[in-house]
Short mmCIF file of C-alpha atoms in Angstrom, two decimals:
data_model
loop_
_atom_site.label_atom_id
_atom_site.label_comp_id
_atom_site.label_asym_id
_atom_site.label_seq_id
_atom_site.Cartn_x
_atom_site.Cartn_y
_atom_site.Cartn_z
CA UNK A 186 4.75 -51.14 -0.81
CA UNK A 187 4.98 -49.41 2.55
CA UNK A 188 3.05 -51.15 5.34
CA UNK A 189 0.23 -49.37 7.11
CA UNK A 190 0.73 -47.86 10.56
CA UNK A 191 -0.10 -49.79 13.73
CA UNK A 192 -3.28 -48.77 15.51
CA UNK A 193 -1.20 -48.28 18.66
CA UNK A 194 0.25 -45.05 17.24
CA UNK A 195 -3.07 -43.37 16.42
CA UNK A 196 -3.83 -40.21 18.38
CA UNK A 197 -6.92 -38.01 18.28
CA UNK A 198 -6.02 -34.35 18.02
CA UNK A 199 -8.98 -32.73 19.69
CA UNK A 200 -9.37 -30.08 16.98
CA UNK A 201 -10.84 -32.86 14.84
CA UNK A 202 -13.76 -33.26 17.25
CA UNK A 203 -14.36 -29.72 18.43
CA UNK A 204 -17.99 -30.73 19.03
CA UNK A 205 -16.95 -32.95 21.95
CA UNK A 206 -15.95 -31.97 25.47
CA UNK A 207 -12.68 -33.42 26.75
CA UNK A 208 -14.67 -36.01 28.71
CA UNK A 209 -16.64 -37.02 25.62
CA UNK A 210 -13.48 -37.17 23.50
CA UNK A 211 -11.66 -39.33 26.05
CA UNK A 212 -14.60 -41.69 26.37
CA UNK A 213 -14.88 -41.88 22.60
CA UNK A 214 -11.21 -42.74 22.19
CA UNK A 215 -11.48 -45.46 24.80
CA UNK A 216 -14.58 -46.86 23.06
CA UNK A 217 -12.88 -46.91 19.64
CA UNK A 218 -9.55 -48.31 20.83
CA UNK A 219 -7.62 -45.09 20.22
CA UNK A 220 -4.82 -45.00 22.76
CA UNK A 221 -3.59 -41.42 22.48
CA UNK A 222 -5.16 -37.99 22.63
CA UNK A 223 -3.81 -34.47 22.00
CA UNK A 224 -6.03 -32.10 23.98
CA UNK A 225 -6.38 -28.38 23.34
CA UNK A 226 -5.97 -25.91 26.17
CA UNK A 227 -9.47 -24.47 25.96
CA UNK A 228 -10.86 -27.98 26.35
CA UNK A 229 -8.55 -28.78 29.25
CA UNK A 230 -9.79 -25.60 30.92
CA UNK A 231 -13.28 -27.13 31.12
CA UNK A 232 -12.14 -29.41 33.96
CA UNK A 233 -8.78 -27.99 34.93
CA UNK A 234 -5.40 -29.65 34.41
CA UNK A 235 -5.42 -32.08 37.35
CA UNK A 236 -8.91 -33.42 36.68
CA UNK A 237 -8.20 -33.63 32.94
CA UNK A 238 -5.02 -35.58 33.58
CA UNK A 239 -6.85 -37.97 35.88
CA UNK A 240 -9.70 -38.43 33.39
CA UNK A 241 -7.28 -39.28 30.59
CA UNK A 242 -5.14 -41.57 32.72
CA UNK A 243 -8.12 -43.39 34.21
CA UNK A 244 -9.40 -44.10 30.69
CA UNK A 245 -6.06 -45.73 29.86
CA UNK A 246 -5.06 -43.02 27.36
CA UNK A 247 -1.77 -41.23 26.94
CA UNK A 248 -1.27 -37.60 25.88
CA UNK A 249 0.71 -37.18 22.66
CA UNK A 250 1.00 -33.38 22.91
CA UNK A 251 -0.71 -30.29 24.24
CA UNK A 252 -2.06 -27.79 21.70
CA UNK A 253 -0.93 -25.11 21.89
CA UNK A 254 1.51 -22.43 22.87
CA UNK A 255 3.11 -19.84 20.62
CA UNK A 256 1.51 -16.68 19.24
CA UNK A 257 4.57 -14.67 20.24
CA UNK A 258 4.62 -11.52 18.02
CA UNK A 259 2.84 -8.46 19.38
CA UNK A 260 3.20 -4.72 19.04
CA UNK A 261 4.42 -3.79 22.53
CA UNK A 262 7.04 -5.32 24.85
CA UNK A 263 4.37 -5.64 27.56
CA UNK A 264 2.10 -7.62 25.25
CA UNK A 265 4.99 -9.82 24.15
CA UNK A 266 5.83 -10.48 27.78
CA UNK A 267 2.21 -11.45 28.40
CA UNK A 268 2.43 -13.91 25.52
CA UNK A 269 5.53 -15.47 27.04
CA UNK A 270 3.78 -15.73 30.42
CA UNK A 271 0.97 -17.59 28.71
CA UNK A 272 3.51 -19.95 27.18
CA UNK A 273 5.04 -20.61 30.58
CA UNK A 274 1.57 -21.60 31.81
CA UNK A 275 1.16 -23.83 28.75
CA UNK A 276 4.44 -25.58 29.56
CA UNK A 277 3.19 -26.31 33.07
CA UNK A 278 -0.14 -27.54 31.76
CA UNK A 279 1.66 -29.92 29.39
CA UNK A 280 3.70 -31.31 32.25
CA UNK A 281 0.59 -31.58 34.40
CA UNK A 282 -1.15 -33.57 31.69
CA UNK A 283 1.76 -35.97 31.46
CA UNK A 284 3.08 -35.08 28.02
CA UNK A 285 6.53 -33.79 27.21
CA UNK A 286 5.47 -32.08 23.94
CA UNK A 287 4.02 -28.56 23.75
CA UNK A 288 3.04 -27.61 20.19
CA UNK A 289 3.88 -24.02 19.25
CA UNK A 290 1.86 -22.19 16.59
CA UNK A 291 4.10 -19.19 16.45
CA UNK A 292 1.65 -16.45 15.47
CA UNK A 293 1.29 -13.86 12.71
CA UNK A 294 2.94 -10.45 12.41
CA UNK A 295 1.03 -7.66 14.17
CA UNK A 296 1.77 -5.47 11.12
CA UNK A 297 3.37 -6.03 7.70
CA UNK A 298 6.89 -6.64 9.03
CA UNK A 299 7.58 -10.37 8.70
CA UNK A 300 11.25 -10.08 9.62
CA UNK A 301 10.47 -8.31 12.89
CA UNK A 302 7.75 -10.82 13.72
CA UNK A 303 10.11 -13.71 13.08
CA UNK A 304 12.62 -12.16 15.46
CA UNK A 305 9.85 -11.88 18.08
CA UNK A 306 9.11 -15.58 17.65
CA UNK A 307 12.75 -16.45 18.25
CA UNK A 308 12.79 -14.27 21.38
CA UNK A 309 9.57 -15.85 22.62
CA UNK A 310 10.82 -19.39 22.16
CA UNK A 311 14.08 -18.50 23.89
CA UNK A 312 12.19 -17.00 26.82
CA UNK A 313 10.18 -20.21 27.22
CA UNK A 314 13.00 -22.76 27.10
CA UNK A 315 14.14 -22.50 30.72
CA UNK A 316 10.70 -23.26 32.17
CA UNK A 317 10.28 -26.00 29.57
CA UNK A 318 13.56 -27.62 30.65
CA UNK A 319 12.55 -27.40 34.30
CA UNK A 320 9.28 -29.17 33.46
CA UNK A 321 10.91 -31.71 31.10
CA UNK A 322 8.72 -30.39 28.27
CA UNK A 323 10.01 -30.09 24.73
CA UNK A 324 8.94 -27.14 22.56
CA UNK A 325 7.62 -28.35 19.20
CA UNK A 326 7.63 -25.59 16.59
CA UNK A 327 4.98 -26.30 13.99
CA UNK A 328 5.49 -24.66 10.60
CA UNK A 329 2.08 -23.86 9.15
CA UNK A 330 1.13 -23.85 5.48
CA UNK A 331 2.06 -20.51 3.84
CA UNK A 332 -1.69 -19.94 3.41
CA UNK A 333 -1.67 -19.09 7.13
CA UNK A 334 1.27 -16.65 7.00
CA UNK A 335 -1.08 -13.67 7.28
CA UNK A 336 -3.23 -14.83 10.16
CA UNK A 337 -1.60 -17.59 12.19
CA UNK A 338 2.13 -18.15 11.76
CA UNK A 339 5.13 -16.41 10.29
CA UNK A 340 6.91 -19.78 10.50
CA UNK A 341 5.88 -21.48 7.26
CA UNK A 342 8.46 -24.05 6.21
CA UNK A 343 10.23 -26.94 7.89
CA UNK A 344 13.59 -25.43 6.95
CA UNK A 345 12.69 -22.24 8.76
CA UNK A 346 11.33 -24.08 11.81
CA UNK A 347 14.52 -26.13 11.99
CA UNK A 348 16.73 -23.06 11.64
CA UNK A 349 15.00 -21.81 14.78
CA UNK A 350 14.85 -25.11 16.68
CA UNK A 351 18.54 -25.77 16.09
CA UNK A 352 19.45 -22.73 18.17
CA UNK A 353 18.46 -24.84 21.18
CA UNK A 354 19.57 -28.28 22.43
CA UNK A 355 18.11 -31.22 20.57
CA UNK A 356 16.35 -32.59 23.64
CA UNK A 357 14.60 -29.27 24.34
CA UNK A 358 13.29 -27.95 21.03
CA UNK A 359 12.11 -29.58 17.84
CA UNK A 360 9.38 -29.46 15.21
CA UNK A 361 6.00 -30.90 14.39
CA UNK A 362 5.64 -32.30 10.89
CA UNK A 363 2.05 -31.89 9.73
CA UNK A 364 1.35 -33.42 6.34
CA UNK A 365 -1.18 -30.72 5.46
CA UNK A 366 1.29 -27.94 6.16
CA UNK A 367 4.35 -29.38 4.41
CA UNK A 368 3.26 -31.76 1.62
CA UNK A 369 3.71 -29.16 -1.17
CA UNK A 370 7.30 -28.28 -0.21
CA UNK A 371 9.96 -29.33 -2.76
CA UNK A 372 12.27 -29.57 0.28
CA UNK A 373 10.06 -31.79 2.40
CA UNK A 374 12.12 -34.98 2.08
CA UNK A 375 15.41 -33.20 2.73
CA UNK A 376 14.10 -31.20 5.66
CA UNK A 377 12.36 -34.12 7.38
CA UNK A 378 15.62 -36.07 7.07
CA UNK A 379 17.47 -33.09 8.53
CA UNK A 380 14.98 -32.91 11.40
CA UNK A 381 15.73 -36.47 12.56
CA UNK A 382 15.46 -36.69 16.33
CA UNK A 383 13.93 -33.20 16.42
CA UNK A 384 10.66 -34.55 15.03
CA UNK A 385 8.39 -34.32 18.08
CA UNK A 386 5.12 -35.14 16.38
CA UNK A 387 3.52 -36.16 13.10
CA UNK A 388 0.05 -34.89 12.16
CA UNK A 389 -2.15 -36.09 9.32
CA UNK A 390 -5.19 -34.90 7.36
CA UNK A 391 -5.53 -34.39 3.60
CA UNK A 392 -5.47 -31.57 1.07
CA UNK A 393 -8.71 -31.12 -0.84
CA UNK A 394 -8.50 -29.46 -4.26
CA UNK A 395 -9.57 -26.75 -4.12
CA UNK A 396 -9.83 -26.34 -0.35
CA UNK A 397 -13.51 -25.68 0.51
CA UNK A 398 -12.39 -23.19 3.18
CA UNK A 399 -9.13 -21.60 4.29
CA UNK A 400 -9.34 -22.50 7.99
CA UNK A 401 -11.90 -25.31 8.13
CA UNK A 402 -11.25 -26.97 4.77
CA UNK A 403 -8.88 -29.81 5.60
CA UNK A 404 -9.85 -33.21 4.34
CA UNK A 405 -10.17 -36.65 5.89
CA UNK A 406 -7.18 -38.82 4.97
CA UNK A 407 -7.78 -40.42 1.59
CA UNK A 408 -10.10 -37.68 0.33
CA UNK A 409 -7.30 -35.46 -1.00
CA UNK A 410 -4.04 -35.43 -2.92
CA UNK A 411 -1.33 -35.96 -0.30
CA UNK A 412 0.78 -39.11 -0.70
CA UNK A 413 0.19 -39.94 2.95
CA UNK A 414 1.56 -43.47 3.02
CA UNK A 415 4.79 -42.50 1.29
CA UNK A 416 5.22 -39.44 3.49
CA UNK A 417 4.78 -41.44 6.70
CA UNK A 418 6.59 -44.61 5.79
CA UNK A 419 9.13 -43.32 3.31
CA UNK A 420 9.99 -39.96 4.79
CA UNK A 421 8.96 -39.35 8.42
CA UNK A 422 9.71 -42.85 9.71
CA UNK A 423 12.82 -43.03 7.55
CA UNK A 424 14.01 -40.02 9.55
CA UNK A 425 13.59 -42.02 12.75
CA UNK A 426 10.20 -40.93 14.05
CA UNK A 427 8.22 -43.74 15.64
CA UNK A 428 5.91 -41.83 17.98
CA UNK A 429 2.18 -41.14 17.95
CA UNK A 430 0.44 -39.98 14.78
CA UNK A 431 -2.15 -37.31 15.45
CA UNK A 432 -5.18 -36.96 13.22
CA UNK A 433 -5.82 -33.21 13.16
CA UNK A 434 -8.56 -32.20 10.74
CA UNK A 435 -10.05 -28.73 10.85
CA UNK A 436 -13.23 -29.40 8.88
CA UNK A 437 -16.69 -28.03 9.51
CA UNK A 438 -18.47 -31.03 7.99
CA UNK A 439 -16.72 -33.34 10.47
CA UNK A 440 -17.70 -31.06 13.33
CA UNK A 441 -21.32 -31.41 12.24
CA UNK A 442 -21.20 -35.22 12.59
CA UNK A 443 -21.50 -37.22 15.80
CA UNK A 444 -18.21 -37.78 17.56
CA UNK A 445 -18.58 -41.56 17.20
CA UNK A 446 -19.00 -41.26 13.43
CA UNK A 447 -15.86 -39.14 13.19
CA UNK A 448 -13.79 -41.49 15.35
CA UNK A 449 -14.90 -44.56 13.41
CA UNK A 450 -14.10 -42.93 10.08
CA UNK A 451 -10.71 -41.54 11.06
CA UNK A 452 -9.65 -44.88 12.50
CA UNK A 453 -10.66 -46.66 9.30
CA UNK A 454 -8.86 -44.15 7.11
CA UNK A 455 -5.78 -44.08 9.32
CA UNK A 456 -5.36 -47.80 8.87
CA UNK A 457 -6.18 -47.71 5.16
CA UNK A 458 -4.18 -44.78 3.80
CA UNK A 459 -1.81 -43.21 6.38
CA UNK B 184 12.01 5.63 2.30
CA UNK B 185 11.75 3.89 -1.05
CA UNK B 186 10.30 6.07 -3.82
CA UNK B 187 7.08 5.04 -5.55
CA UNK B 188 7.14 3.45 -9.00
CA UNK B 189 6.80 5.53 -12.17
CA UNK B 190 3.42 5.36 -13.91
CA UNK B 191 5.28 4.35 -17.09
CA UNK B 192 5.89 0.86 -15.67
CA UNK B 193 2.26 0.08 -14.81
CA UNK B 194 0.71 -2.80 -16.75
CA UNK B 195 -2.84 -4.16 -16.61
CA UNK B 196 -2.88 -7.91 -16.35
CA UNK B 197 -6.17 -8.75 -17.98
CA UNK B 198 -7.18 -11.22 -15.25
CA UNK B 199 -7.87 -8.17 -13.09
CA UNK B 200 -10.62 -7.04 -15.46
CA UNK B 201 -12.11 -10.32 -16.63
CA UNK B 202 -15.40 -8.43 -17.19
CA UNK B 203 -13.85 -6.53 -20.13
CA UNK B 204 -13.18 -7.73 -23.66
CA UNK B 205 -9.68 -7.15 -24.99
CA UNK B 206 -10.97 -4.12 -26.92
CA UNK B 207 -12.58 -2.65 -23.80
CA UNK B 208 -9.46 -3.31 -21.72
CA UNK B 209 -7.20 -1.68 -24.31
CA UNK B 210 -9.45 1.36 -24.60
CA UNK B 211 -9.62 1.59 -20.82
CA UNK B 212 -5.84 1.50 -20.45
CA UNK B 213 -5.47 4.23 -23.07
CA UNK B 214 -8.09 6.36 -21.30
CA UNK B 215 -6.38 5.97 -17.90
CA UNK B 216 -2.83 6.48 -19.13
CA UNK B 217 -1.76 2.89 -18.55
CA UNK B 218 0.90 2.08 -21.13
CA UNK B 219 1.19 -1.69 -20.85
CA UNK B 220 -1.19 -4.62 -20.97
CA UNK B 221 -0.77 -8.36 -20.36
CA UNK B 222 -3.53 -10.11 -22.29
CA UNK B 223 -4.81 -13.60 -21.64
CA UNK B 224 -5.06 -16.07 -24.46
CA UNK B 225 -8.82 -16.61 -24.21
CA UNK B 226 -9.27 -12.87 -24.58
CA UNK B 227 -6.87 -12.66 -27.54
CA UNK B 228 -8.90 -15.43 -29.16
CA UNK B 229 -11.90 -13.07 -29.33
CA UNK B 230 -10.26 -11.14 -32.19
CA UNK B 231 -7.37 -13.37 -33.20
CA UNK B 232 -3.68 -12.61 -32.74
CA UNK B 233 -3.13 -10.25 -35.68
CA UNK B 234 -6.16 -8.07 -34.98
CA UNK B 235 -5.38 -8.06 -31.24
CA UNK B 236 -1.81 -6.96 -31.92
CA UNK B 237 -3.02 -4.18 -34.20
CA UNK B 238 -5.61 -3.03 -31.68
CA UNK B 239 -3.03 -2.83 -28.90
CA UNK B 240 -0.41 -1.12 -31.08
CA UNK B 241 -2.87 1.40 -32.51
CA UNK B 242 -3.87 2.39 -28.98
CA UNK B 243 -0.22 3.13 -28.20
CA UNK B 244 0.11 0.26 -25.72
CA UNK B 245 2.84 -2.32 -25.33
CA UNK B 246 2.44 -5.96 -24.29
CA UNK B 247 4.29 -6.87 -21.07
CA UNK B 248 3.60 -10.61 -21.33
CA UNK B 249 1.15 -13.18 -22.63
CA UNK B 250 -0.75 -15.25 -20.06
CA UNK B 251 -0.32 -18.14 -20.23
CA UNK B 252 1.35 -21.34 -21.27
CA UNK B 253 2.27 -24.27 -19.05
CA UNK B 254 -0.06 -26.92 -17.60
CA UNK B 255 2.39 -29.63 -18.64
CA UNK B 256 1.68 -32.69 -16.45
CA UNK B 257 -0.82 -35.21 -17.78
CA UNK B 258 -1.42 -38.92 -17.43
CA UNK B 259 -0.53 -40.12 -20.93
CA UNK B 260 2.36 -39.31 -23.28
CA UNK B 261 -0.18 -38.30 -25.96
CA UNK B 262 -1.84 -35.83 -23.63
CA UNK B 263 1.52 -34.43 -22.57
CA UNK B 264 2.46 -33.99 -26.24
CA UNK B 265 -0.82 -32.14 -26.79
CA UNK B 266 0.05 -29.83 -23.91
CA UNK B 267 3.43 -29.09 -25.49
CA UNK B 268 1.74 -28.38 -28.84
CA UNK B 269 -0.47 -25.88 -27.09
CA UNK B 270 2.60 -24.25 -25.59
CA UNK B 271 4.20 -23.99 -29.03
CA UNK B 272 1.08 -22.15 -30.21
CA UNK B 273 1.28 -19.89 -27.16
CA UNK B 274 4.89 -19.03 -28.02
CA UNK B 275 3.81 -17.99 -31.51
CA UNK B 276 0.92 -15.99 -30.14
CA UNK B 277 3.29 -14.13 -27.82
CA UNK B 278 5.59 -13.30 -30.71
CA UNK B 279 2.61 -12.24 -32.81
CA UNK B 280 1.46 -9.88 -30.08
CA UNK B 281 4.89 -8.29 -29.90
CA UNK B 282 5.99 -9.49 -26.47
CA UNK B 283 9.00 -11.62 -25.69
CA UNK B 284 7.58 -13.00 -22.42
CA UNK B 285 5.30 -16.04 -22.19
CA UNK B 286 4.16 -16.73 -18.63
CA UNK B 287 4.08 -20.41 -17.67
CA UNK B 288 1.71 -21.67 -15.00
CA UNK B 289 3.11 -25.15 -14.88
CA UNK B 290 0.07 -27.17 -13.85
CA UNK B 291 -0.89 -29.61 -11.08
CA UNK B 292 -0.15 -33.32 -10.79
CA UNK B 293 -2.71 -35.54 -12.53
CA UNK B 294 -2.52 -37.85 -9.48
CA UNK B 295 -0.78 -37.71 -6.09
CA UNK B 296 2.77 -37.99 -7.45
CA UNK B 297 4.38 -34.57 -7.15
CA UNK B 298 7.84 -35.77 -8.13
CA UNK B 299 6.60 -37.29 -11.37
CA UNK B 300 4.59 -34.16 -12.19
CA UNK B 301 7.60 -31.97 -11.57
CA UNK B 302 9.61 -34.09 -13.99
CA UNK B 303 6.83 -33.66 -16.57
CA UNK B 304 7.05 -29.90 -16.13
CA UNK B 305 10.77 -29.97 -16.78
CA UNK B 306 10.22 -32.07 -19.91
CA UNK B 307 7.50 -29.74 -21.11
CA UNK B 308 9.61 -26.63 -20.68
CA UNK B 309 12.51 -28.30 -22.45
CA UNK B 310 10.27 -29.28 -25.36
CA UNK B 311 9.12 -25.67 -25.73
CA UNK B 312 12.48 -23.91 -25.65
CA UNK B 313 13.48 -24.43 -29.28
CA UNK B 314 10.32 -22.83 -30.69
CA UNK B 315 10.65 -20.07 -28.10
CA UNK B 316 14.19 -19.34 -29.21
CA UNK B 317 13.12 -19.29 -32.86
CA UNK B 318 10.42 -16.76 -31.97
CA UNK B 319 12.65 -14.71 -29.64
CA UNK B 320 10.26 -15.44 -26.79
CA UNK B 321 11.46 -16.07 -23.26
CA UNK B 322 9.73 -18.64 -21.07
CA UNK B 323 8.80 -17.16 -17.70
CA UNK B 324 8.15 -19.83 -15.08
CA UNK B 325 5.79 -18.49 -12.44
CA UNK B 326 5.93 -20.21 -9.05
CA UNK B 327 2.44 -20.12 -7.55
CA UNK B 328 1.56 -19.90 -3.87
CA UNK B 329 1.65 -23.37 -2.24
CA UNK B 330 -2.11 -22.98 -1.76
CA UNK B 331 -2.34 -23.81 -5.48
CA UNK B 332 -0.14 -26.91 -5.38
CA UNK B 333 -3.15 -29.20 -5.62
CA UNK B 334 -4.98 -27.54 -8.47
CA UNK B 335 -2.74 -25.27 -10.54
CA UNK B 336 1.02 -25.67 -10.15
CA UNK B 337 3.51 -28.11 -8.72
CA UNK B 338 6.07 -25.29 -8.97
CA UNK B 339 5.54 -23.40 -5.71
CA UNK B 340 8.70 -21.55 -4.71
CA UNK B 341 11.12 -19.20 -6.41
CA UNK B 342 14.00 -21.50 -5.51
CA UNK B 343 12.31 -24.37 -7.30
CA UNK B 344 11.42 -22.23 -10.34
CA UNK B 345 15.03 -21.06 -10.58
CA UNK B 346 16.39 -24.57 -10.24
CA UNK B 347 14.37 -25.34 -13.36
CA UNK B 348 15.02 -22.11 -15.26
CA UNK B 349 18.76 -22.40 -14.72
CA UNK B 350 18.84 -25.56 -16.82
CA UNK B 351 18.39 -23.26 -19.82
CA UNK B 352 20.29 -20.22 -21.08
CA UNK B 353 19.65 -17.00 -19.20
CA UNK B 354 18.25 -15.22 -22.24
CA UNK B 355 15.72 -18.00 -22.92
CA UNK B 356 14.17 -18.95 -19.60
CA UNK B 357 13.47 -17.09 -16.39
CA UNK B 358 10.84 -16.52 -13.72
CA UNK B 359 7.93 -14.28 -12.86
CA UNK B 360 7.99 -12.85 -9.36
CA UNK B 361 4.42 -12.35 -8.15
CA UNK B 362 4.18 -10.69 -4.75
CA UNK B 363 1.07 -12.68 -3.85
CA UNK B 364 2.75 -15.98 -4.57
CA UNK B 365 6.10 -15.35 -2.85
CA UNK B 366 5.66 -12.80 -0.05
CA UNK B 367 5.50 -15.42 2.72
CA UNK B 368 8.73 -17.18 1.73
CA UNK B 369 11.60 -16.83 4.25
CA UNK B 370 13.86 -17.17 1.18
CA UNK B 371 12.25 -14.46 -0.92
CA UNK B 372 15.04 -11.89 -0.64
CA UNK B 373 17.78 -14.44 -1.31
CA UNK B 374 15.97 -16.05 -4.22
CA UNK B 375 15.00 -12.78 -5.93
CA UNK B 376 18.63 -11.71 -5.67
CA UNK B 377 19.66 -15.05 -7.15
CA UNK B 378 17.17 -14.59 -9.99
CA UNK B 379 18.77 -11.33 -11.16
CA UNK B 380 18.53 -11.07 -14.94
CA UNK B 381 16.17 -14.04 -15.01
CA UNK B 382 13.35 -11.91 -13.56
CA UNK B 383 11.07 -11.58 -16.58
CA UNK B 384 8.13 -9.94 -14.85
CA UNK B 385 6.88 -8.56 -11.56
CA UNK B 386 3.21 -8.94 -10.56
CA UNK B 387 1.42 -7.22 -7.69
CA UNK B 388 -1.78 -7.62 -5.70
CA UNK B 389 -2.20 -8.03 -1.93
CA UNK B 390 -2.82 -10.78 0.61
CA UNK B 391 -6.05 -10.40 2.57
CA UNK B 392 -6.22 -12.07 6.00
CA UNK B 393 -7.94 -14.43 5.87
CA UNK B 394 -8.34 -14.74 2.09
CA UNK B 395 -12.07 -14.47 1.30
CA UNK B 396 -11.66 -17.13 -1.40
CA UNK B 397 -8.91 -19.49 -2.55
CA UNK B 398 -8.94 -18.57 -6.25
CA UNK B 399 -10.72 -15.20 -6.36
CA UNK B 400 -9.64 -13.77 -3.02
CA UNK B 401 -6.62 -11.64 -3.89
CA UNK B 402 -6.69 -8.08 -2.61
CA UNK B 403 -6.14 -4.66 -4.16
CA UNK B 404 -2.70 -3.33 -3.30
CA UNK B 405 -2.85 -1.63 0.11
CA UNK B 406 -5.75 -3.71 1.40
CA UNK B 407 -3.58 -6.56 2.70
CA UNK B 408 -0.41 -7.42 4.57
CA UNK B 409 2.31 -7.56 1.91
CA UNK B 410 5.14 -5.05 2.28
CA UNK B 411 4.75 -4.11 -1.37
CA UNK B 412 6.95 -1.03 -1.46
CA UNK B 413 9.86 -2.76 0.22
CA UNK B 414 9.47 -5.85 -1.97
CA UNK B 415 9.49 -3.80 -5.18
CA UNK B 416 12.06 -1.17 -4.30
CA UNK B 417 14.24 -3.05 -1.85
CA UNK B 418 14.20 -6.53 -3.32
CA UNK B 419 13.00 -6.85 -6.95
CA UNK B 420 14.59 -3.65 -8.25
CA UNK B 421 17.67 -4.26 -6.12
CA UNK B 422 18.05 -7.47 -8.13
CA UNK B 423 18.11 -5.42 -11.35
CA UNK B 424 14.53 -5.65 -12.60
CA UNK B 425 13.30 -2.39 -14.16
CA UNK B 426 10.56 -3.68 -16.46
CA UNK B 427 6.78 -3.40 -16.39
CA UNK B 428 4.84 -4.10 -13.20
CA UNK B 429 1.65 -6.04 -13.83
CA UNK B 430 -1.35 -5.62 -11.57
CA UNK B 431 -2.91 -9.08 -11.48
CA UNK B 432 -5.78 -9.39 -9.01
CA UNK B 433 -8.10 -12.37 -9.11
CA UNK B 434 -10.98 -10.92 -7.11
CA UNK B 435 -14.68 -11.37 -7.69
CA UNK B 436 -15.63 -8.02 -6.14
CA UNK B 437 -13.38 -6.22 -8.65
CA UNK B 438 -14.93 -8.18 -11.50
CA UNK B 439 -18.34 -6.94 -10.36
CA UNK B 440 -17.27 -3.28 -10.73
CA UNK B 441 -17.10 -1.27 -13.93
CA UNK B 442 -13.79 -1.54 -15.74
CA UNK B 443 -13.20 2.20 -15.37
CA UNK B 444 -13.64 2.02 -11.60
CA UNK B 445 -11.13 -0.83 -11.39
CA UNK B 446 -8.57 0.94 -13.59
CA UNK B 447 -8.85 4.20 -11.63
CA UNK B 448 -8.44 2.40 -8.32
CA UNK B 449 -5.53 0.21 -9.35
CA UNK B 450 -3.66 3.18 -10.79
CA UNK B 451 -4.15 5.15 -7.58
CA UNK B 452 -3.02 2.24 -5.39
CA UNK B 453 -0.10 1.43 -7.68
CA UNK B 454 1.25 4.92 -7.24
CA UNK B 455 0.50 5.03 -3.51
CA UNK B 456 1.70 1.69 -2.18
CA UNK B 457 3.56 -0.41 -4.78
#
C-alpha cells in the first residue's frame, strides 16, 4: 500500500473556490491548515500583485504556482505578439507573488489548423523564456485533456508537452501533471518517468463517469475513477516530484457551496485518497 | 487542394439515424443514393439477421460494418466469458449480414484499474479471433476519444489500438479510424500511416467547441473544427484506405429531425467537406 500524502504538501488551486476572493481564499486556507495556494491572475488583479503577495505571506502561506499564462495561437502576428506581452506580464506577476512556477495553458487553434497552432505555441513559449529566466520563473506547460483540444489547448498529451519543454533548459521549462488531464493516457507512466525533474506541479481532482459537464464537470477526489493514490505515490513521486499538490476542481456544485465547506471536504479527501 | 470523396463510398452508420428502424434506414439510403449502411445490432434484432440481410441486399445496399462487439472487461471470469460469447454471436451476425468487418468498442474498466481492464480487452479479442477467422470476419478495434475512457473504452489512442491489433495477423485484426475520436492526437498522421492495411473503416462527424453533450454532442461534418478533408485525403487515403466512409454522428438534434432531412444533409456535407 502507498502511504497518503502529508498535509504539508496540500495546495488550494483557486479555481476550486471561484466563489471566494483572494482574501477570502487566503483566510480560508489559513483557517483550515492549508499551507499553499495557487492564485489565478484575475483574482490577484483584485488587490494587485504587491498587496496580494503581502496578504499571502502575512497569512503564512506559500504560492505553489500562478495560473495562468499561455493562450499563444492567434490569427495575426500583432495578436500573437500581444499574447506574448501578456505572458511577459504573467511572468513578472509570478515573480512578484514569490513563486517560480507559471502554469501555461497553451490555447486552442484560431482555425482548424492544429499543426500551425502548435507551431505558434512553440514560438510563444520561446519568446517568453528570456523574461522568465531573468525573473527566475519556470514555465510549466500543462497538457490538457483532449476534450479541450477545440477550445483551450492544442497541447493534449504529456509526451507532446515534454517534446516542447525539452527544447529549453531543464531549469527553465517543464510540465504540469494534472491527474484529470492525463489519467487515461496509456503512456502516462512512461511519460511521467521521462519528465523527471521537469515536473513543476501536480494537480488533482477526479473523473466522473460520465462527466456532468465539459468545463465544470470535474469531480472531488474519491468521487470518480482515477487511481489517485497509485498515480501520486507510484508514478509522480517515483519520478522524483516532492513539491506541492494542488487541488484544482472545476465544478459548479462546489462553487455553489460555502468556501469553508469546500476546504474542509478537499482536505479530508486529499488525506484519504490522494 | 484535395478532391472530395466519391458518393460511392458514403455509408450511413445507423447511430446517426437512431430514430429510424432498419427498414426505414435502408429505404432512406436507397432513396438518397447512399450505397452502404452500417447497422447496429439492436436494430438488426428487430427483424433478425437473415431478414435484415435480405432487406439490405434487395435494396441494392452493401454492409460496411456491423456495430458492435467488444465491451470485454468485467469483474468475474464468468461475466468475461459471457462477454466473449456475445462477441462470438456478433461475429456470426456480421457474417450473416454479408460484411467482413465487426467494430469493437472495447469497454470501460469495471473498477479503477485501467491496466487490468486493458489486459481483459486483449484476452477478449484473442478469444474471439478463431471464430472470426472461421467466419471470414475481421475484428476492427476502434479507439475512442479519451473523453470516453471512464464509461466506454479503455482503448483510447490509435497507437494503443495498433499495439493490440498487431498481435494478430493483418488479415484478421485491424482498427477503425474515426475522425472524432482521433483528430486531436499529435500522433494521428504517424499512427494512421503505421496502420496501413489494418485500417478497416473510416468514420466521420465533427467536433463542436465546446461539445454540447458528452455522448450525444458530435457535430455534422462542417459544423466543427476537424480538418476533415485533409484527414481523409491527406492522411487516411495516403495510408492506402479506399473503402467505405461511414457517417456516424451521435447527436440528439439530428435524432429529432426526420430521417430524410438527416440523410439529405449528411450527403450534402459529405460531398462538400469530407
